[in-house]
Short mmCIF file of C-alpha atoms in Angstrom, two decimals:
data_model
loop_
_atom_site.label_atom_id
_atom_site.label_comp_id
_atom_site.label_asym_id
_atom_site.label_seq_id
_atom_site.Cartn_x
_atom_site.Cartn_y
_atom_site.Cartn_z
CA MET A 1 -0.15 -0.24 0.12
CA ARG A 2 1.05 3.28 -1.27
CA LYS A 3 2.05 6.14 1.69
CA LEU A 4 -0.08 9.35 0.55
CA THR A 5 2.09 12.73 0.51
CA SER A 6 1.51 15.97 0.43
CA SER A 7 1.25 16.47 -2.97
CA ASP A 8 -1.22 13.83 -3.00
CA LEU A 9 -3.16 15.55 -0.65
CA LYS A 10 -2.24 18.70 -2.88
CA GLU A 11 -3.79 17.09 -6.33
CA LEU A 12 -7.32 16.05 -4.46
CA LYS A 13 -7.66 19.90 -3.78
CA LEU A 14 -9.39 18.52 -0.29
CA LEU A 15 -9.32 21.71 1.58
CA LYS A 16 -9.69 24.06 -1.53
CA HIS A 17 -13.86 24.64 -0.15
CA TYR A 18 -13.42 23.51 3.41
CA ARG A 19 -14.28 26.66 5.04
CA ILE A 20 -17.64 27.39 2.78
CA VAL A 21 -18.29 23.10 3.74
CA ARG A 22 -17.72 23.83 6.97
CA LYS A 23 -19.86 27.07 7.59
CA TRP A 24 -22.54 25.34 5.39
CA ALA A 25 -22.36 22.30 7.88
CA CYS A 26 -22.52 24.86 10.97
CA LYS A 27 -25.30 26.40 9.65
CA THR A 28 -27.25 24.00 8.60
CA CYS A 29 -26.70 21.49 11.51
CA ASN A 30 -26.93 24.71 13.90
CA ILE A 31 -23.54 23.93 15.73
CA LYS A 32 -20.55 25.97 16.28
CA ASP A 33 -17.28 25.98 14.16
CA ALA A 34 -15.01 24.53 17.26
CA ASP A 35 -17.66 22.13 17.82
CA LEU A 36 -17.82 20.35 14.54
CA GLU A 37 -14.01 20.45 14.27
CA LEU A 38 -13.79 18.66 17.41
CA LEU A 39 -16.11 16.30 16.41
CA ILE A 40 -14.11 15.15 13.28
CA TYR A 41 -10.98 14.97 15.43
CA LEU A 42 -13.06 12.44 18.20
CA ASP A 43 -14.44 10.64 14.65
CA ALA A 44 -10.86 10.09 13.69
CA ILE A 45 -9.90 8.52 17.18
CA ASP A 46 -13.29 6.01 17.14
CA PHE A 47 -13.68 5.21 20.93
CA PHE A 48 -12.62 8.13 23.67
CA THR A 49 -12.52 9.19 27.01
CA LYS A 50 -13.76 12.37 28.61
CA ASP A 51 -10.45 12.70 29.44
CA ASP A 52 -9.50 12.76 25.58
CA PHE A 53 -12.18 14.92 24.79
CA LYS A 54 -10.67 17.51 27.49
CA LYS A 55 -7.27 17.18 25.39
CA GLY A 56 -8.66 17.72 21.98
CA THR A 57 -10.34 21.15 23.21
CA TYR A 58 -6.82 22.66 24.00
CA SER A 59 -6.41 23.95 20.72
CA TYR A 60 -10.14 25.87 20.98
CA SER A 61 -11.80 28.69 22.92
CA TRP A 62 -13.29 27.28 26.42
CA ASP A 63 -16.34 26.58 26.52
CA ASN A 64 -17.53 25.16 29.84
CA ARG A 65 -20.80 23.98 28.21
CA ARG A 66 -19.56 22.22 25.54
CA TRP A 67 -19.25 18.93 26.58
CA ASN A 68 -23.22 18.79 28.03
CA ARG A 69 -24.39 20.50 24.78
CA LEU A 70 -22.95 17.82 22.43
CA LEU A 71 -24.04 15.05 24.34
CA LYS A 72 -27.53 16.38 25.04
CA GLN A 73 -27.95 17.53 21.09
CA GLY A 74 -26.75 13.75 20.56
CA TRP A 75 -23.39 14.39 18.72
CA ILE A 76 -21.41 12.38 21.55
CA VAL A 77 -22.92 9.00 22.61
CA VAL A 78 -22.12 6.63 25.57
CA TRP A 79 -20.61 3.25 24.18
CA ARG A 80 -19.77 1.64 27.33
CA GLU A 81 -20.94 2.45 30.48
CA ARG A 82 -18.72 2.63 33.76
CA ASN A 83 -19.94 0.19 36.48
CA ARG A 84 -17.85 1.60 38.84
CA THR A 85 -15.43 -1.97 39.38
CA THR A 86 -14.34 -3.37 36.33
CA GLN A 87 -14.61 -0.15 33.98
CA LYS A 88 -13.82 2.66 35.92
CA TYR A 89 -14.67 5.35 33.06
CA HIS A 90 -17.34 5.51 30.39
CA ILE A 91 -16.25 4.90 26.60
CA TYR A 92 -17.82 7.42 24.22
CA LYS A 93 -18.20 7.85 20.49
CA VAL A 94 -19.50 10.10 18.05
CA SER A 95 -23.35 9.76 17.17
CA TYR A 96 -24.46 7.64 14.21
CA LYS A 97 -25.80 11.60 13.12
CA CYS A 98 -22.51 12.81 13.32
CA LYS A 99 -21.00 10.63 11.32
CA GLN A 100 -23.32 10.91 8.66
CA LEU A 101 -22.45 14.76 8.65
CA ILE A 102 -18.68 14.11 8.50
CA SER A 103 -18.83 11.41 5.74
CA ARG A 104 -21.28 14.23 3.86
CA MET A 105 -18.81 17.26 4.39
CA TYR A 106 -16.04 14.53 2.49
CA ARG A 107 -18.00 13.82 -0.32
CA ILE A 108 -18.80 17.09 -0.43
CA MET A 109 -15.06 18.23 -1.02
CA LEU A 110 -14.00 15.48 -2.92
CA GLY A 111 -16.93 16.85 -5.21
CA GLU A 112 -19.03 13.83 -5.15
CA GLU A 113 -22.15 15.64 -3.86
CA ASP A 114 -23.30 19.31 -3.82
CA MET A 115 -24.40 21.35 -1.14
CA PRO A 116 -27.95 22.15 -0.89
CA THR A 117 -28.96 25.52 -0.14
CA LYS A 118 -32.74 25.46 0.01
CA GLU A 119 -32.25 25.97 3.85
CA LEU A 120 -30.48 29.01 3.77
CA ASP A 121 -31.86 30.56 0.85
CA LYS A 122 -35.27 30.49 3.32
CA ASN A 123 -33.13 32.63 5.90
CA ASN A 124 -33.27 37.03 5.52
CA LYS A 125 -30.00 37.35 7.46
CA TYR A 126 -27.03 39.04 5.19
CA SER A 127 -24.97 35.85 6.58
CA TYR A 128 -26.67 33.53 5.39
CA LYS A 129 -27.44 34.62 1.56
CA VAL A 130 -23.69 35.39 1.48
CA THR A 131 -23.04 31.57 2.35
CA ALA A 132 -25.92 30.86 0.06
CA GLN A 133 -23.96 32.53 -3.06
CA ALA A 134 -20.37 30.85 -1.82
CA ILE A 135 -21.94 27.77 -1.84
CA ARG A 136 -23.13 28.26 -5.48
CA TYR A 137 -19.88 29.22 -6.06
CA VAL A 138 -18.65 26.05 -4.97
CA ASN A 139 -21.22 23.44 -6.62
CA LYS A 140 -20.18 25.10 -9.87
CA ASP A 141 -17.06 24.19 -9.40
CA LYS A 142 -16.61 20.59 -11.08
CA GLN A 143 -12.67 20.57 -10.20
CA ARG A 144 -12.61 20.24 -6.36
#
């Protein structure tokens, strides 16, 4: 199996429209940018503890309510509960909903799928209109 290099990633142009894809995902799913990026990190490590979550948050702005919010909104679920004897702590994983969103983001960045603008067009806020226009530009770019 061949190892990926930086030039391979550049040829894929994977990060070309990352910012717009991230903004689209955040606006349509009503989630913060830092939360989404943290969920992408947690998805990459599969199973994690609360300590792993804390280590992942070091590069983001401080948000004391992030853990409870992600649990409550269903982005993180308990995979194995502790039983106070053999399992000393819960083990978590990202939810099916989160995995679907991240997979969709990858498909969009690779050009396999277009971003819908229907939800953004309904909103009258200026930021939503600008994002919708940027999404139309990305959808026209078939060389992603």
